Amino acid sequence: MPKTNTGETSYSLVYGTDTGIPVEVGEPSLRYSNESGSSNDESRLQDLDEVEERRDMAHIRMVAQKQQVERYYNKKDKIRPLRVGDYVLKAKTQAAKDPNKGKLGTNWDGSYKIIASASKGAFQLETMEGNLLQNNWNVAHLKYFHF
């Protein structure tokens, strides 16, 4: 079966031609009888000459499909440019939420100040009183706080 990203079968990309069904060899069919003899040799040589072009076209289709998937994925990606010195709110974990408040309880703790960038997308936070938080926090769990 042809692959969707290349438009070709794996066999045809490797060997330069499509496969033949063994039943067609044992039971002569119209397709097999038309492709036997000298015309088959000529078409086989032509297929072998065109195999590099088919491989190149399959590679181009594969790259185009990967770029399309990348654009679709990046379209949904949220960019959160946080810097040292910004004030943020921190998402509450399920364990930190008050069970007595139910679904009307707050989802964010805040406000915190970013004092250092620990690694790509992770930050060290301190409270407004100046107490350093024990763990680093990922940007996925932070939201910019507007005064």
Tab-separated table of C-alpha atoms in Angstrom:
chain	number	residue	atom	x	y	z
A	1	MET	CA	0.000	0.000	0.000
A	2	PRO	CA	1.291	3.486	-0.794
A	3	LYS	CA	2.279	5.510	2.261
A	4	THR	CA	0.429	8.789	2.715
A	5	ASN	CA	3.523	10.881	3.366
A	6	THR	CA	5.529	9.630	0.341
A	7	GLY	CA	2.782	8.599	-2.081
A	8	GLU	CA	4.839	5.506	-2.961
A	9	THR	CA	5.144	1.958	-1.687
A	10	SER	CA	8.276	1.097	0.269
A	11	TYR	CA	9.084	-1.673	-2.227
A	12	SER	CA	8.941	0.670	-5.210
A	13	LEU	CA	11.264	3.179	-3.523
A	14	VAL	CA	13.843	0.467	-2.821
A	15	TYR	CA	13.650	-1.639	-6.001
A	16	GLY	CA	12.295	0.893	-8.477
A	17	THR	CA	9.173	-1.041	-9.463
A	18	ASP	CA	5.895	-2.270	-8.031
A	19	THR	CA	5.452	-5.845	-6.904
A	20	GLY	CA	3.640	-8.497	-8.895
A	21	ILE	CA	1.126	-10.831	-7.334
A	22	PRO	CA	2.285	-14.505	-7.565
A	23	VAL	CA	-1.197	-15.576	-8.674
A	24	GLU	CA	-0.825	-13.444	-11.804
A	25	VAL	CA	2.360	-15.344	-12.724
A	26	GLY	CA	0.709	-18.764	-12.360
A	27	GLU	CA	-2.617	-17.733	-13.879
A	28	PRO	CA	-1.939	-15.526	-16.897
A	29	SER	CA	-3.874	-12.279	-16.564
A	30	LEU	CA	-4.215	-9.384	-18.976
A	31	ARG	CA	-1.810	-7.276	-16.896
A	32	TYR	CA	0.844	-10.018	-16.818
A	33	SER	CA	0.542	-10.929	-20.490
A	34	ASN	CA	0.844	-7.258	-21.568
A	35	GLU	CA	3.958	-6.752	-19.436
A	36	SER	CA	5.933	-9.828	-20.506
A	37	GLY	CA	8.627	-9.955	-23.147
A	38	SER	CA	10.716	-7.139	-24.539
A	39	SER	CA	8.241	-4.420	-23.562
A	40	ASN	CA	8.666	-5.496	-19.944
A	41	ASP	CA	12.446	-5.162	-20.234
A	42	GLU	CA	12.104	-1.672	-21.677
A	43	SER	CA	9.629	-0.534	-19.019
A	44	ARG	CA	11.853	-2.046	-16.294
A	45	LEU	CA	14.861	-0.082	-17.556
A	46	GLN	CA	12.762	3.079	-17.718
A	47	ASP	CA	11.548	2.464	-14.136
A	48	LEU	CA	15.137	2.053	-12.975
A	49	ASP	CA	16.094	5.312	-14.690
A	50	GLU	CA	13.235	7.152	-12.972
A	51	VAL	CA	13.697	5.634	-9.497
A	52	GLU	CA	15.993	8.458	-8.277
A	53	GLU	CA	13.455	11.054	-9.380
A	54	ARG	CA	10.662	9.163	-7.610
A	55	ARG	CA	12.770	8.975	-4.448
A	56	ASP	CA	13.459	12.708	-4.603
A	57	MET	CA	9.767	13.501	-5.065
A	58	ALA	CA	8.866	11.194	-2.161
A	59	HIS	CA	11.444	12.979	0.009
A	60	ILE	CA	9.992	16.376	-0.941
A	61	ARG	CA	6.454	15.199	-0.073
A	62	MET	CA	7.718	13.818	3.251
A	63	VAL	CA	9.420	17.099	4.187
A	64	ALA	CA	6.308	19.084	3.190
A	65	GLN	CA	4.105	16.883	5.365
A	66	LYS	CA	6.458	17.282	8.352
A	67	GLN	CA	6.405	21.052	7.914
A	68	GLN	CA	2.608	21.002	7.791
A	69	VAL	CA	2.442	18.975	11.023
A	70	GLU	CA	4.962	21.346	12.646
A	71	ARG	CA	2.891	24.418	11.657
A	72	TYR	CA	-0.269	22.779	13.061
A	73	TYR	CA	1.493	21.947	16.335
A	74	ASN	CA	3.128	25.365	16.727
A	75	LYS	CA	-0.159	27.140	15.986
A	76	LYS	CA	-1.514	25.889	19.318
A	77	ASP	CA	1.678	26.629	21.247
A	78	LYS	CA	1.363	29.455	23.785
A	79	ILE	CA	4.337	31.763	24.085
A	80	ARG	CA	4.876	33.028	27.606
A	81	PRO	CA	7.788	35.438	27.716
A	82	LEU	CA	8.574	35.705	31.427
A	83	ARG	CA	11.727	37.429	32.657
A	84	VAL	CA	13.550	37.944	35.922
A	85	GLY	CA	11.762	40.639	37.899
A	86	ASP	CA	8.249	39.859	36.610
A	87	TYR	CA	5.424	39.128	39.012
A	88	VAL	CA	3.515	35.887	38.458
A	89	LEU	CA	0.730	33.761	39.840
A	90	LYS	CA	1.449	30.085	40.546
A	91	ALA	CA	-1.075	27.356	39.723
A	92	LYS	CA	-2.455	25.497	42.722
A	93	THR	CA	-2.007	21.751	42.694
A	94	GLN	CA	-4.928	19.482	43.497
A	95	ALA	CA	-3.344	18.659	46.873
A	96	ALA	CA	-3.002	22.347	47.783
A	97	LYS	CA	-6.645	23.196	47.068
A	98	ASP	CA	-9.028	23.490	50.012
A	99	PRO	CA	-11.569	20.630	49.771
A	100	ASN	CA	-14.139	22.707	51.674
A	101	LYS	CA	-14.216	25.348	48.909
A	102	GLY	CA	-15.116	22.868	46.148
A	103	LYS	CA	-15.071	24.119	42.577
A	104	LEU	CA	-15.453	27.743	43.695
A	105	GLY	CA	-11.998	27.797	45.313
A	106	THR	CA	-9.119	29.702	43.777
A	107	ASN	CA	-6.951	28.040	41.141
A	108	TRP	CA	-3.943	30.356	41.506
A	109	ASP	CA	-1.634	31.316	44.372
A	110	GLY	CA	0.027	34.647	44.158
A	111	SER	CA	1.720	36.886	43.749
A	112	TYR	CA	5.360	35.850	43.406
A	113	LYS	CA	8.406	37.539	41.948
A	114	ILE	CA	10.775	35.766	39.553
A	115	ILE	CA	14.281	36.140	40.951
A	116	ALA	CA	16.284	33.781	38.691
A	117	SER	CA	15.978	31.583	35.653
A	118	ALA	CA	16.940	28.025	36.697
A	119	SER	CA	16.890	26.408	33.250
A	120	LYS	CA	14.928	26.634	30.017
A	121	GLY	CA	11.372	27.407	31.135
A	122	ALA	CA	11.998	27.002	34.887
A	123	PHE	CA	12.187	29.845	37.383
A	124	GLN	CA	13.018	30.463	41.031
A	125	LEU	CA	10.313	32.396	42.845
A	126	GLU	CA	10.088	34.418	46.010
A	127	THR	CA	7.046	35.686	47.891
A	128	MET	CA	6.240	39.372	48.245
A	129	GLU	CA	7.759	39.230	51.742
A	130	GLY	CA	11.098	38.043	50.300
A	131	ASN	CA	10.914	34.353	51.259
A	132	LEU	CA	12.479	32.074	48.638
A	133	LEU	CA	10.290	29.171	47.475
A	134	GLN	CA	11.854	25.747	47.897
A	135	ASN	CA	11.337	24.378	44.347
A	136	ASN	CA	11.746	25.759	40.853
A	137	TRP	CA	8.548	26.268	38.859
A	138	ASN	CA	7.959	25.558	35.194
A	139	VAL	CA	6.498	28.262	32.944
A	140	ALA	CA	3.502	25.968	32.254
A	141	HIS	CA	2.397	26.481	35.884
A	142	LEU	CA	2.911	30.250	35.950
A	143	LYS	CA	0.780	33.124	34.733
A	144	TYR	CA	1.844	36.748	34.353
A	145	PHE	CA	0.397	38.914	37.131
A	146	HIS	CA	-0.871	42.379	36.142
A	147	PHE	CA	-1.013	44.963	38.918
